[in-house]
Structure formats: C-alpha cells, structure tokens
C-alpha positions as protocol buffer text, in pm:
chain_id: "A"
residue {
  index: 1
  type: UNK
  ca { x: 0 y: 0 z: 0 }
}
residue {
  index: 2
  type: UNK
  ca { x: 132 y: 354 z: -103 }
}
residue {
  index: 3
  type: UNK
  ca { x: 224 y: 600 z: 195 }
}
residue {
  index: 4
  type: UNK
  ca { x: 111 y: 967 z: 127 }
}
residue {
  index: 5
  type: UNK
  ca { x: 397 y: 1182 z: 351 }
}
residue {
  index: 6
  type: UNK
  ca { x: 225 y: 1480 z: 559 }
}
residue {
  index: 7
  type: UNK
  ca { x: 427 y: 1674 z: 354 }
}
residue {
  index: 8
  type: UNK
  ca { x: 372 y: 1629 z: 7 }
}
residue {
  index: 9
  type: UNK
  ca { x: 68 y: 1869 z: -72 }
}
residue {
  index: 10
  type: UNK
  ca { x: 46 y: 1730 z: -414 }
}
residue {
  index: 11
  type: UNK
  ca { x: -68 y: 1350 z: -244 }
}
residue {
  index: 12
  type: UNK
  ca { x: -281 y: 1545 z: -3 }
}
residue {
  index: 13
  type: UNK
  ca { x: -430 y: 1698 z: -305 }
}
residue {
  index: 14
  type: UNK
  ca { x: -488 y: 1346 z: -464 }
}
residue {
  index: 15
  type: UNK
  ca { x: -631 y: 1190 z: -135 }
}
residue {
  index: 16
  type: UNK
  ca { x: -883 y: 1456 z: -114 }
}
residue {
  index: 17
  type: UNK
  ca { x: -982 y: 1375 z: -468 }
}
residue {
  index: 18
  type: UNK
  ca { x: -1075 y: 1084 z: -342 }
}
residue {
  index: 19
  type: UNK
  ca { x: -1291 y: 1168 z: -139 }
}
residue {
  index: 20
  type: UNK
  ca { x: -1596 y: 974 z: -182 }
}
residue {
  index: 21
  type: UNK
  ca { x: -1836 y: 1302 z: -197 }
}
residue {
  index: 22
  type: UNK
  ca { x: -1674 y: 1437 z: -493 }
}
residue {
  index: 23
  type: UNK
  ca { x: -1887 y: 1721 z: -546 }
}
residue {
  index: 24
  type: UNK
  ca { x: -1723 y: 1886 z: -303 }
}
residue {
  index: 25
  type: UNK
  ca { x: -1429 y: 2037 z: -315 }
}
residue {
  index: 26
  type: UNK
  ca { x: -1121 y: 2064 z: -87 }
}
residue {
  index: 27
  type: UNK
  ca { x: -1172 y: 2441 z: -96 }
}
residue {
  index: 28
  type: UNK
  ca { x: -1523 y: 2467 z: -8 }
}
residue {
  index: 29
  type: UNK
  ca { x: -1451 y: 2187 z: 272 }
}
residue {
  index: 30
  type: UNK
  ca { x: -1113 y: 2415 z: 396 }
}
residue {
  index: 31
  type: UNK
  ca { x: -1346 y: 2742 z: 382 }
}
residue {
  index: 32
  type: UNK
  ca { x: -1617 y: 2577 z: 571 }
}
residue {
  index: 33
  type: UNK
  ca { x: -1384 y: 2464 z: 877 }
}
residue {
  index: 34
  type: UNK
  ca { x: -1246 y: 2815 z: 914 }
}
residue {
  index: 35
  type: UNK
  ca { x: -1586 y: 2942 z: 898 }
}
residue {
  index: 36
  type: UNK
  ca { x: -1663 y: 2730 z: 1177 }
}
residue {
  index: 37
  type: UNK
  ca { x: -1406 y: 2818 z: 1409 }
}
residue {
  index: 38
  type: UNK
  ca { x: -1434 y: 3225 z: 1288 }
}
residue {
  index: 39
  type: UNK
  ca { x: -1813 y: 3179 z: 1395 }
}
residue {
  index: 40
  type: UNK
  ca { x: -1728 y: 2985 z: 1717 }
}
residue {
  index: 41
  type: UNK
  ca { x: -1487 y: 3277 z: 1853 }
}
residue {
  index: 42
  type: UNK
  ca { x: -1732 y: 3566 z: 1732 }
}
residue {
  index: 43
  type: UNK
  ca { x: -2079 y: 3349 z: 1894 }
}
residue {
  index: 44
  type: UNK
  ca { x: -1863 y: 3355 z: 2242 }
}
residue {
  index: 45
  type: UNK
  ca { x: -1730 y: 3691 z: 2207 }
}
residue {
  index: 46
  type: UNK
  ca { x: -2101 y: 3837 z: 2122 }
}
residue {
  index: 47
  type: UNK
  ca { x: -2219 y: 3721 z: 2428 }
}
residue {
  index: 48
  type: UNK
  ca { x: -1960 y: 3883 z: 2663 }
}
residue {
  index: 49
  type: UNK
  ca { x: -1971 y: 4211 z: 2517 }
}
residue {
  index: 50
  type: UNK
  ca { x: -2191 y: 4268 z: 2130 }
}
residue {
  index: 51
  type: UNK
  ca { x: -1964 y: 4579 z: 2105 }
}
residue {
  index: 52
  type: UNK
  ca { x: -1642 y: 4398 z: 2066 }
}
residue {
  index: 53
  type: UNK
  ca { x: -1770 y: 4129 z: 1818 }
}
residue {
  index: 54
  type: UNK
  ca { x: -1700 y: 4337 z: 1449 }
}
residue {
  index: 55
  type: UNK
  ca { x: -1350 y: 4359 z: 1666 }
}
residue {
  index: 56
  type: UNK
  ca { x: -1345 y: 3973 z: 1701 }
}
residue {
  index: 57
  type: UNK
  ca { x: -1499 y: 3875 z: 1350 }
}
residue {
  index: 58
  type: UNK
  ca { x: -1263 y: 4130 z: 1237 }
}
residue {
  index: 59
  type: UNK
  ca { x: -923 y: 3998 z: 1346 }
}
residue {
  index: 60
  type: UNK
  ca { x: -1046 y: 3654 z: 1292 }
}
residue {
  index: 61
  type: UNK
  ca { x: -1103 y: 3690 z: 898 }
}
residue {
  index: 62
  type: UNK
  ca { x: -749 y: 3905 z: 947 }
}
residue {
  index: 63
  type: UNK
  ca { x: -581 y: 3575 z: 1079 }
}
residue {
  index: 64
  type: UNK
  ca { x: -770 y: 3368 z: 791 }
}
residue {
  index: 65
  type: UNK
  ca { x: -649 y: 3602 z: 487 }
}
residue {
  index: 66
  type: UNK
  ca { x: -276 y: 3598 z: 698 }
}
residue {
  index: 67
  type: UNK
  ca { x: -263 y: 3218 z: 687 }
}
residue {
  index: 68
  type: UNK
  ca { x: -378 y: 3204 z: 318 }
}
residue {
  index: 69
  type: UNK
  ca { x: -114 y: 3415 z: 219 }
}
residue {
  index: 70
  type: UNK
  ca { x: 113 y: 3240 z: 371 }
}
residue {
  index: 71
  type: UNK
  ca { x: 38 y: 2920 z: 222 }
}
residue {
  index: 72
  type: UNK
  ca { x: -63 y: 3098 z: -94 }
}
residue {
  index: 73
  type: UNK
  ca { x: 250 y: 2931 z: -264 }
}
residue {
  index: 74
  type: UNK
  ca { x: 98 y: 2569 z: -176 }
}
residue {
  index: 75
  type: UNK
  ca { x: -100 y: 2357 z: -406 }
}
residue {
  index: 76
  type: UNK
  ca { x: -355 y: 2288 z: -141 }
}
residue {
  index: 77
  type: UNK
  ca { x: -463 y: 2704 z: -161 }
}
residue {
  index: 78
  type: UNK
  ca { x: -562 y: 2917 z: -443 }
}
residue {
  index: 79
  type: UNK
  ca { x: -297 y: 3179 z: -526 }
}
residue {
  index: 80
  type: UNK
  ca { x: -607 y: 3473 z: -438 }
}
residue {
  index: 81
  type: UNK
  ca { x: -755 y: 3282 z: -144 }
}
residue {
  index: 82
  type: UNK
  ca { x: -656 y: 3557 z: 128 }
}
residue {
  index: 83
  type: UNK
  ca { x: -842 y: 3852 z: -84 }
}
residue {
  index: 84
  type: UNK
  ca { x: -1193 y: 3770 z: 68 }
}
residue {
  index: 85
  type: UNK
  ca { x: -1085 y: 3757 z: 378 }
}
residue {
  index: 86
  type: UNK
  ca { x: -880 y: 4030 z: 377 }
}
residue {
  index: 87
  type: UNK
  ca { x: -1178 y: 4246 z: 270 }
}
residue {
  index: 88
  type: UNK
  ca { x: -1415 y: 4072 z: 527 }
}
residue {
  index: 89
  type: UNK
  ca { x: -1222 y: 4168 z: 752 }
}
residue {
  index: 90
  type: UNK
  ca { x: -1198 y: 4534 z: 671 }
}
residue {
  index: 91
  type: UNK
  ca { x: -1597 y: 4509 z: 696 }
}
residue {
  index: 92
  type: UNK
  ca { x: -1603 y: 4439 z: 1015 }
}
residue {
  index: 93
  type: UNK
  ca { x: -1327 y: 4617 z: 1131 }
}
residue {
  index: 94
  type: UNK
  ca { x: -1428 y: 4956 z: 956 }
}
residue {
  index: 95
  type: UNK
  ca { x: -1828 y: 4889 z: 1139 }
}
residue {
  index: 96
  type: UNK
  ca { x: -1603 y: 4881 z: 1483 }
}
residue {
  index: 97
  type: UNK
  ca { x: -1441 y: 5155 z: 1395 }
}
residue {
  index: 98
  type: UNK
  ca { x: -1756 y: 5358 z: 1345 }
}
residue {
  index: 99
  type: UNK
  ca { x: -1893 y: 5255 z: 1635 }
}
residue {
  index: 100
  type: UNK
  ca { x: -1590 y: 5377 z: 1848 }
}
residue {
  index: 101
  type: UNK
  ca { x: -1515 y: 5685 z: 1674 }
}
residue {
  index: 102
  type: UNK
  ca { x: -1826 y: 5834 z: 1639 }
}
residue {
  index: 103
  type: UNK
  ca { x: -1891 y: 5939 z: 1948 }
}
residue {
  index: 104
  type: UNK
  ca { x: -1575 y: 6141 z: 2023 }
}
residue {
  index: 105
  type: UNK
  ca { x: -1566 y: 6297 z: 1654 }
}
residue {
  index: 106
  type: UNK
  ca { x: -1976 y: 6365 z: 1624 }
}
residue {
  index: 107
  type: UNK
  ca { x: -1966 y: 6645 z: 1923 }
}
residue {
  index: 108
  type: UNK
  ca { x: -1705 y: 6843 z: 1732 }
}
residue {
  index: 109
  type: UNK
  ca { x: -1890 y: 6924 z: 1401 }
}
residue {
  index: 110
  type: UNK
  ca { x: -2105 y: 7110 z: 1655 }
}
residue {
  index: 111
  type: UNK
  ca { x: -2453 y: 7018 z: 1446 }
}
residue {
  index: 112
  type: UNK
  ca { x: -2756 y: 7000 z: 1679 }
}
residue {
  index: 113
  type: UNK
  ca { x: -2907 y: 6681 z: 1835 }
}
residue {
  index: 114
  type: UNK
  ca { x: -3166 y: 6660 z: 1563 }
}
residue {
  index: 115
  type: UNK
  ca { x: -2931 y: 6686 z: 1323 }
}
residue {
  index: 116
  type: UNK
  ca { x: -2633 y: 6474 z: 1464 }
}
residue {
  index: 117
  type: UNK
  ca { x: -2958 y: 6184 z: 1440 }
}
residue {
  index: 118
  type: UNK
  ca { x: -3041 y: 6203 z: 1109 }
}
residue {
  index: 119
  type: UNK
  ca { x: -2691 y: 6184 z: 981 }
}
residue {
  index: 120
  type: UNK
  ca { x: -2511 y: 5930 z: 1217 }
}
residue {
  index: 121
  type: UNK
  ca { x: -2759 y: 5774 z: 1410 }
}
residue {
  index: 122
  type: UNK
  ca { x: -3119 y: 5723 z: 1289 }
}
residue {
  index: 123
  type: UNK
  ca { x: -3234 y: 5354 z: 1191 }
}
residue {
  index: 124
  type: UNK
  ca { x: -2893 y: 5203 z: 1204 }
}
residue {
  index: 125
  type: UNK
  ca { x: -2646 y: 5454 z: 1076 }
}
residue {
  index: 126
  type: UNK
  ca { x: -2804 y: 5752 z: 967 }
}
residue {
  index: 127
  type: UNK
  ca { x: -2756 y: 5964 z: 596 }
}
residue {
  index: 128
  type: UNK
  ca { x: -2390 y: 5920 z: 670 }
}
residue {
  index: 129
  type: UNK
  ca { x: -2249 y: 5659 z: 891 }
}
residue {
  index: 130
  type: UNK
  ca { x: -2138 y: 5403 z: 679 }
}
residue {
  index: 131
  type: UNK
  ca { x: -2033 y: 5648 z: 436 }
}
residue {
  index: 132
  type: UNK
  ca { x: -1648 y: 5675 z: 450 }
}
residue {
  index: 133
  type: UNK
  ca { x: -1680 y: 5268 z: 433 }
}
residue {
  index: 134
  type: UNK
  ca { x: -1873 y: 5263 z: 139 }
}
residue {
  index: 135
  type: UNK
  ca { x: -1662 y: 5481 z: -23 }
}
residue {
  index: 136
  type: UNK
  ca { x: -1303 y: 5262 z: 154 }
}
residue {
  index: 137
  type: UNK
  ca { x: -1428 y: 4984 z: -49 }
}
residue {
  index: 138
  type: UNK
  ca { x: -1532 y: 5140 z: -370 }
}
residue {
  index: 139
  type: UNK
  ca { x: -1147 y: 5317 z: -361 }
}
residue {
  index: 140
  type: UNK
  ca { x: -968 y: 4991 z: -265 }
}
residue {
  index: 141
  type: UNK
  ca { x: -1151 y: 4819 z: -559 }
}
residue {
  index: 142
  type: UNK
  ca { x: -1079 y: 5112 z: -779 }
}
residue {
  index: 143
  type: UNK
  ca { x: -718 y: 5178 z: -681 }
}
residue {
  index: 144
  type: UNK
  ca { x: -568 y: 4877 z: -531 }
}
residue {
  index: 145
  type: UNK
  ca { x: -724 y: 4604 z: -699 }
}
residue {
  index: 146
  type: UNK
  ca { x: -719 y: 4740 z: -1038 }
}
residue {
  index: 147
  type: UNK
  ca { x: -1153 y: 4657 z: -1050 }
}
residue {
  index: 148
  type: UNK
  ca { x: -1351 y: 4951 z: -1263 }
}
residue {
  index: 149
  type: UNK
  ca { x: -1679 y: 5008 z: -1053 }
}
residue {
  index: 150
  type: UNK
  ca { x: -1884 y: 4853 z: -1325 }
}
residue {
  index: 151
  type: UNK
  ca { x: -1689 y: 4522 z: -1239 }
}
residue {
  index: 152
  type: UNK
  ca { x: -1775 y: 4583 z: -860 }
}
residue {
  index: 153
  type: UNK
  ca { x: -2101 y: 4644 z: -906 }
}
residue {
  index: 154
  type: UNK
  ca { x: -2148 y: 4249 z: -1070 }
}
residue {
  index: 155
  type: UNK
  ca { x: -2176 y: 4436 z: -1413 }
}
residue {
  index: 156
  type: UNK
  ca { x: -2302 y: 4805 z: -1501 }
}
residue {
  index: 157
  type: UNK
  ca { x: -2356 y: 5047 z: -1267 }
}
residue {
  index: 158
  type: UNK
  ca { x: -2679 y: 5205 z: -1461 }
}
residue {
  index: 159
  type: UNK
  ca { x: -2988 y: 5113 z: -1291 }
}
residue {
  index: 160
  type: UNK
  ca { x: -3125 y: 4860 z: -1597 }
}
residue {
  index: 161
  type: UNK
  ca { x: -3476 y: 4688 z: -1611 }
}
residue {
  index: 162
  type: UNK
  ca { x: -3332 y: 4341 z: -1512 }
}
residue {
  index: 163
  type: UNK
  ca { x: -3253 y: 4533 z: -1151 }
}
residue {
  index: 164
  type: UNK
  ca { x: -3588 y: 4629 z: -1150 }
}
residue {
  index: 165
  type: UNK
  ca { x: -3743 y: 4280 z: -1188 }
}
residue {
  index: 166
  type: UNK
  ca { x: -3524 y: 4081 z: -1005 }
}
residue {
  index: 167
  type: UNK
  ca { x: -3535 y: 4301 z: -700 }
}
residue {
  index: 168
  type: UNK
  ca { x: -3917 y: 4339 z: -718 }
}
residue {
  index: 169
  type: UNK
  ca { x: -3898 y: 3924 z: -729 }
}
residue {
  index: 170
  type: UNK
  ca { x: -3692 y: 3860 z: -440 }
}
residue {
  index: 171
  type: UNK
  ca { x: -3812 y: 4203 z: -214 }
}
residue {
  index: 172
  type: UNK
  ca { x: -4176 y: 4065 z: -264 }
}
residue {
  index: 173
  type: UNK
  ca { x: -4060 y: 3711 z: -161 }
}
residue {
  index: 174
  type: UNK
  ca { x: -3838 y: 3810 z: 140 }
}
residue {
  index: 175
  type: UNK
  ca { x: -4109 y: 4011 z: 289 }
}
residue {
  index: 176
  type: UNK
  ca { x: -4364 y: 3772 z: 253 }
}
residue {
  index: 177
  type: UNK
  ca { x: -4206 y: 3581 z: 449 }
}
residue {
  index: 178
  type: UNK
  ca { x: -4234 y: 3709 z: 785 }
}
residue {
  index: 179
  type: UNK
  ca { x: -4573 y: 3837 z: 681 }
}
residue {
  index: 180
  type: UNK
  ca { x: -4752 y: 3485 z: 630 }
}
residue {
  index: 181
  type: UNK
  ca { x: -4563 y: 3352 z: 994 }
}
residue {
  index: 182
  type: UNK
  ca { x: -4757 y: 3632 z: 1154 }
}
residue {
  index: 183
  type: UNK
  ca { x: -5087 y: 3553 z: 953 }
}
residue {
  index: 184
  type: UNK
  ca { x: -5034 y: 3195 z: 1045 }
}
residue {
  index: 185
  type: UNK
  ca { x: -5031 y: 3270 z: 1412 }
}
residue {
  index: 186
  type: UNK
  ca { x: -5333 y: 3467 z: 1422 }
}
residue {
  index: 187
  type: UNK
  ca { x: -5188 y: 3820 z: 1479 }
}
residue {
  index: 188
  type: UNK
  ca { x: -5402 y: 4121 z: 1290 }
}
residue {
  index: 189
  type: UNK
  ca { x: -5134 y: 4364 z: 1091 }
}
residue {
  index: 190
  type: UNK
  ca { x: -5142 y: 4781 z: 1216 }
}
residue {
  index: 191
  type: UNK
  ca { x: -5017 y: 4921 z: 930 }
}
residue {
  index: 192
  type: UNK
  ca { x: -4766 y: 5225 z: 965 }
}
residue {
  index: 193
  type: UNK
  ca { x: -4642 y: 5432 z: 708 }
}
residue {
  index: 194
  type: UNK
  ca { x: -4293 y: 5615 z: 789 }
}
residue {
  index: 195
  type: UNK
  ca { x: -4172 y: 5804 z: 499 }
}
residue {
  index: 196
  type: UNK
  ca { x: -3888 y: 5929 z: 716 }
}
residue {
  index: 197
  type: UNK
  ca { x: -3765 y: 5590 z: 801 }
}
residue {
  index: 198
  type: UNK
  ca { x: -3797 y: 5448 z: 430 }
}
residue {
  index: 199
  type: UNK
  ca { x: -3608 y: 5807 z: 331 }
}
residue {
  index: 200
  type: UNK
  ca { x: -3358 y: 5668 z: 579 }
}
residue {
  index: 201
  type: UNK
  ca { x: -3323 y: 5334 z: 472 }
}
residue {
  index: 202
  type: UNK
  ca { x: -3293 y: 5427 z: 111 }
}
residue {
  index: 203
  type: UNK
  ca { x: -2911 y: 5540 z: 189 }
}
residue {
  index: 204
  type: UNK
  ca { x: -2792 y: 5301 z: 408 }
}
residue {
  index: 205
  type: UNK
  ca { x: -2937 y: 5001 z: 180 }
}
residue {
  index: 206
  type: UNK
  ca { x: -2724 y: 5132 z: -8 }
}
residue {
  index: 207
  type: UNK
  ca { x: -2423 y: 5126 z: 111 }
}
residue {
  index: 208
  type: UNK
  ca { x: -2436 y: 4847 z: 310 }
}
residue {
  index: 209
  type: UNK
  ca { x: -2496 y: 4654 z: -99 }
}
residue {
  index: 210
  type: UNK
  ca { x: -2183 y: 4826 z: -140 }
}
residue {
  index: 211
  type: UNK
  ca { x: -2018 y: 4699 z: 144 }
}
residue {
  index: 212
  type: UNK
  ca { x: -2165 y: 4315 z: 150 }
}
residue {
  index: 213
  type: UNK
  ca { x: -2270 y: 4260 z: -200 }
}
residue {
  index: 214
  type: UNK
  ca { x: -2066 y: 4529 z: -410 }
}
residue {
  index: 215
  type: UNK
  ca { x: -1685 y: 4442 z: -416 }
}
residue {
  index: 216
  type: UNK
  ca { x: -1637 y: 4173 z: -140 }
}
residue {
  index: 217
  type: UNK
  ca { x: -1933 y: 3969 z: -370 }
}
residue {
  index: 218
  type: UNK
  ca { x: -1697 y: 4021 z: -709 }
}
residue {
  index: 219
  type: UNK
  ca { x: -1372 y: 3919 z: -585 }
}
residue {
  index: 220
  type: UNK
  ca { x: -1549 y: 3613 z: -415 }
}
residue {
  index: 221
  type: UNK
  ca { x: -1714 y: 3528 z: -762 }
}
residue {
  index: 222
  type: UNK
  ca { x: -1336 y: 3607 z: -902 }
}
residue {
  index: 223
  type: UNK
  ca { x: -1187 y: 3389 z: -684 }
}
residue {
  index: 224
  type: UNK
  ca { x: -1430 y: 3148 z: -640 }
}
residue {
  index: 225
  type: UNK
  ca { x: -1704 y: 2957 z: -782 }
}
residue {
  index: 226
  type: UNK
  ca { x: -2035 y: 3118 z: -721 }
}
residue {
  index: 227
  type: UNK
  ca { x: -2224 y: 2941 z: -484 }
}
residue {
  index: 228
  type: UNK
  ca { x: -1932 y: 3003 z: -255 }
}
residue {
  index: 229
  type: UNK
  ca { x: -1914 y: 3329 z: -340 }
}
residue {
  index: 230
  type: UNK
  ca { x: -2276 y: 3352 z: -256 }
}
residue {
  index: 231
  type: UNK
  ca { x: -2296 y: 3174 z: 91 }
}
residue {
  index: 232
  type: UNK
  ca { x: -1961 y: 3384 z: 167 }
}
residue {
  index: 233
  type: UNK
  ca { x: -2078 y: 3696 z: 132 }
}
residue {
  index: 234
  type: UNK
  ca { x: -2455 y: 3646 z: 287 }
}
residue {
  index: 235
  type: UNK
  ca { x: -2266 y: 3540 z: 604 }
}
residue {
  index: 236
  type: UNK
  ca { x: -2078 y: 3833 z: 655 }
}
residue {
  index: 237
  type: UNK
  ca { x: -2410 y: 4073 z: 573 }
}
residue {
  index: 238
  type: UNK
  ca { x: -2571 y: 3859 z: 854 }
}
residue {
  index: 239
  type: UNK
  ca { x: -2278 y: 3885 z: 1075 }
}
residue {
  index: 240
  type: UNK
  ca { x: -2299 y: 4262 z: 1029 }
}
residue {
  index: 241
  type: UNK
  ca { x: -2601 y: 4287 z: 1200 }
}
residue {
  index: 242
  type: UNK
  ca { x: -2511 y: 4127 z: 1513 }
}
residue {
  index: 243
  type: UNK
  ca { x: -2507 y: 3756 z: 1604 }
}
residue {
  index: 244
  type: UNK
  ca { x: -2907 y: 3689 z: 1732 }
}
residue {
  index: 245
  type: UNK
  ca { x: -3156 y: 3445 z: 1554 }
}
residue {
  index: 246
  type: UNK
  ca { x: -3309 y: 3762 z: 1320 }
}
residue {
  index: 247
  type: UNK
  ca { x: -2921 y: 3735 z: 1185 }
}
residue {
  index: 248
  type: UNK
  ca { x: -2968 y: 3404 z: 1018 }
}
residue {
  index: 249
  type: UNK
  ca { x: -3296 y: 3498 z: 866 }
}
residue {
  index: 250
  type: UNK
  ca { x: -3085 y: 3769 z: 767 }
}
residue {
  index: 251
  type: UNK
  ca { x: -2811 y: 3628 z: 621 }
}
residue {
  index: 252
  type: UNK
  ca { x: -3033 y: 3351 z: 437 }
}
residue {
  index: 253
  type: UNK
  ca { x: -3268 y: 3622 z: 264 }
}
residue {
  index: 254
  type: UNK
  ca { x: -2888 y: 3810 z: 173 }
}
residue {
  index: 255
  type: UNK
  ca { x: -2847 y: 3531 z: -53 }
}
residue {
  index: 256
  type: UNK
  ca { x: -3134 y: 3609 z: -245 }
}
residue {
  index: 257
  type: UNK
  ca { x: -3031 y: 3919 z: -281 }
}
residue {
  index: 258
  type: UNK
  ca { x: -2743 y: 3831 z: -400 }
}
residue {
  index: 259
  type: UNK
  ca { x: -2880 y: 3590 z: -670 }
}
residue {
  index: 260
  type: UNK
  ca { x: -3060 y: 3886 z: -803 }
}
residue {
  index: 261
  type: UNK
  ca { x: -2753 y: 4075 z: -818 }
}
residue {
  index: 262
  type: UNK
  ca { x: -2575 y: 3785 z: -1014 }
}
residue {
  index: 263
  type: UNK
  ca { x: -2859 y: 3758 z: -1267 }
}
residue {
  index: 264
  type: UNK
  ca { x: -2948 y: 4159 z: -1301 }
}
residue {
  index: 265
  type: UNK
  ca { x: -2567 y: 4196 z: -1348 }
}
residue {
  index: 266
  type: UNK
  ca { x: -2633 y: 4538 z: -1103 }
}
residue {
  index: 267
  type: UNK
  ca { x: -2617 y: 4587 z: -758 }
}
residue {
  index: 268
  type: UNK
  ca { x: -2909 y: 4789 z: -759 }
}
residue {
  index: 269
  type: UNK
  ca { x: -3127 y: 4462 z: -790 }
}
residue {
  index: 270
  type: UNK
  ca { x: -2965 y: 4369 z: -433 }
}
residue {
  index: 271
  type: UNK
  ca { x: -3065 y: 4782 z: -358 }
}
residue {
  index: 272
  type: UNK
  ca { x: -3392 y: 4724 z: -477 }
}
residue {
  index: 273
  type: UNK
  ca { x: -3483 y: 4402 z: -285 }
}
residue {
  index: 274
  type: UNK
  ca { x: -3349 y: 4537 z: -17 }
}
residue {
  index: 275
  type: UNK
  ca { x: -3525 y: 4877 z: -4 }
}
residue {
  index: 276
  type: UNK
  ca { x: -3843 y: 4705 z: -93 }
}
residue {
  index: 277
  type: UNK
  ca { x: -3856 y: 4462 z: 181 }
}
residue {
  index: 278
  type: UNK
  ca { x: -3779 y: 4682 z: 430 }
}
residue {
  index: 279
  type: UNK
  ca { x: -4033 y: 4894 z: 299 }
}
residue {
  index: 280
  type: UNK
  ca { x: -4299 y: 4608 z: 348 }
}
residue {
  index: 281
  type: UNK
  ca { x: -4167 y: 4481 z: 673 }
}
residue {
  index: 282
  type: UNK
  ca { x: -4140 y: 4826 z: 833 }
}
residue {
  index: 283
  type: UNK
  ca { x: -4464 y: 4922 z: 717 }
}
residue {
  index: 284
  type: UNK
  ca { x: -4678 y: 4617 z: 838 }
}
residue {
  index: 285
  type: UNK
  ca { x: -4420 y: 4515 z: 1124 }
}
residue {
  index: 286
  type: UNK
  ca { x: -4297 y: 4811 z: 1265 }
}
C-alpha cells in the first residue's frame, strides 16, 4: 500500500480527490472549517460584550487572509484565497471603527441633536455613517485592486430593467415571508407608514450593498465559484447585524439578494430588494 507523507501537498491533493463526496471540493470543505471556528470565537465573544464582536470577527477573517497568504505558494490554496478575507475583515473592522469613533468625533462638528440623528444615528447609521466605508471599499476596488466600478457592481452600474425585476422578485418574496408567519399565528397587521424611516433606509441600503454585496461579492465570484461566493458573502451581511436568531434569517434572505444581483448583473437589484422589503416589513411590522 502507497504512503502519502504529511508533507507532500500534491498527495494530499490526490487523497482529497478521493474523497468519496466528490462534489465537493477541498476548498469549499477548507473554507467551511475556518468558517466554523471564525463563527465559534465571534458566537462567544457576542455574548460577553456585542460591542467587541466586528473587533473579534474582524481579526479573525485578518488571521484567515494571513494564513492564506502564507500558504498561498501551496498547491492545497488558491494563489487569491486571502483577498476575501482580507476584505471581510476590513468590513467588520471599519463597522467597529464607526462605532468607536463616532462618538468622540460627532460632538465636534457642533450640528444639533436633531441633526447629529439624522446623519449618524437614525435607523442604524443615519444619511452618513457608513459612508467613509462605502466609499473605503469602492477606492480599494478602484485603486488597489485594479476593479472599474462597473466590475464591482457584478456588471453596469446604470440602474437597468433586469434590476428592476429581479429586486421586485426577491423584495416581494423576502417580505412575505415574515408576513404569512404572523398571519399563520393569528396576529391582525397595524399598518404604519414612515416616509422618514424608508427616506432613511434608502441610503444606508445602499451602502451596506456596497459593502456586502458590491466588491467583497466580485472578488469572491473572481476567486471562487459562485455558490461560494454567494454563501460567503450572505454570512458576513448577517454577521454585520449582530449575532441573534433575526441574523440568520438575515443572512439567508442576503443570498437572495445576492442571486438577483448575479442575474441583473447590477447591484441595484440587491438595492432594490433590499429597499423594498424593508419597505414592506417596516410598514406592516414596525
């Protein structure tokens, strides 16, 4: 019988060929088992103190891209692997950031409390809170990785009819959702209509497509195949939003969105299913 030494990473390569579930790939089963243990440390860390867990998540996909560059010369990892997490990372570090910073550099523009609310704090973020990260990303694709913001954007950044119909499919289907659970429990609906809120929302949808579904989605698609690329990128966007059960409805209705951005070729179709579902939600669950 043939010995495989620890080693060689071209017979490691050939054992896990032979794995007898050969749809799957070494690389989705490597990115799953640092998934795992990224999740673990950020699930433990959210309970001790939910402030310090874009910190943790943060670090964690910082010690994942450092390890795949390192072995970025071996057989075993793709040449790009660290990219992803690299920008993942900057995610959650740049929403820590915010969180820190804002509250020692807010009181010095001297704006009133009203004010200081709509822009930074208001339904999340505000008009501008996640802002200079929007714009981090859109720079770092544009300048350091060489990506036009067409390419970013999963195709064209016009706002096309495809964008239009694909994020009127899934919006309608991600907020019925929730909708038929209430109906099916007997609860009566007390509709609300906030046109401040939905003002709100319709700039910080936006740039938190930018952030989740904008260039971290393309260089995952890049890099990897899409369904990866997919399930990748809907975990960090539920991730973003804290670590509580609403999270993973979260994260599964972000890749939705994120089909609609792959077949729109547009990130406005993730905008627009976004927008729209909030809409709905907010308006018959507020």
């Amino acid at each position: 019988m043939k010995s495989y030494p620890l080693c060689d990473t071209d017979e490691l390569t050939n054992l896990l060929h032979l794995f007898p579930f050969r749809f799957v790939s070494y690389r989705e089963i490597y990115l799953l088992a640092l998934f795992g243990l990224a999740y673990r440390s950020f699930t433990k860390l959210e309970k001790i103190n939910p402030m310090n867990a874009y910190l943790i998540a943060s670090i964690c996909f910082l010690l994942l891209a450092l390890l795949g560059f390192i072995g970025s010369r071996m057989r075993l990892l793709n040449d790009k692997f660290y990219i992803p997490f690299c920008l993942s990372s900057f995610i959650f570090a740049g929403l820590y950031g915010i969180q820190v910073t804002r509250q020692f550099v807010i009181p010095l523009l001297g704006f009133s409390d009203k004010l200081n609310h709509v822009l930074f704090y208001d339904y999340g973020n505000g008009l501008l809170g996640l802002l200079p990260l929007a714009l981090a990303l859109l720079f770092i694709g544009k300048y350091l990785l060489k990506m036009d913001y067409s390419d970013q954007w999963s195709g064209t950044t016009a706002y096309t009819l495809p964008s239009l119909k694909y994020g009127l499919m899934v919006g309608l289907i991600l907020a019925a959702i929730p909708l038929l659970i209430v109906v099916s429990t007997g609860q009566k609906f007390n509709p609300t209509v906030d046109v401040y809120r939905y003002g709100i929302n319709c700039v910080t949808n936006l740039y938190e497509e930018i952030m989740c579904r904008g260039l971290l989605l393309a260089c995952c698609i890049k890099y990897w195949n899409r369904l990866t690329a997919v399930v990748w990128t809907s975990v960090v966007f539920g991730l973003a939003h804290g670590l509580t059960e609403k999270s993973v409805a979260i994260a599964l209705g972000a890749g939705l969105m994120a089909w609609a951005v792959l077949k729109a070729k547009s990130l406005w179709a993730g905008w627009t299913s976004h927008q729209l579902t909030d809409m709905i939600v907010d308006t018959f669950l507020p």
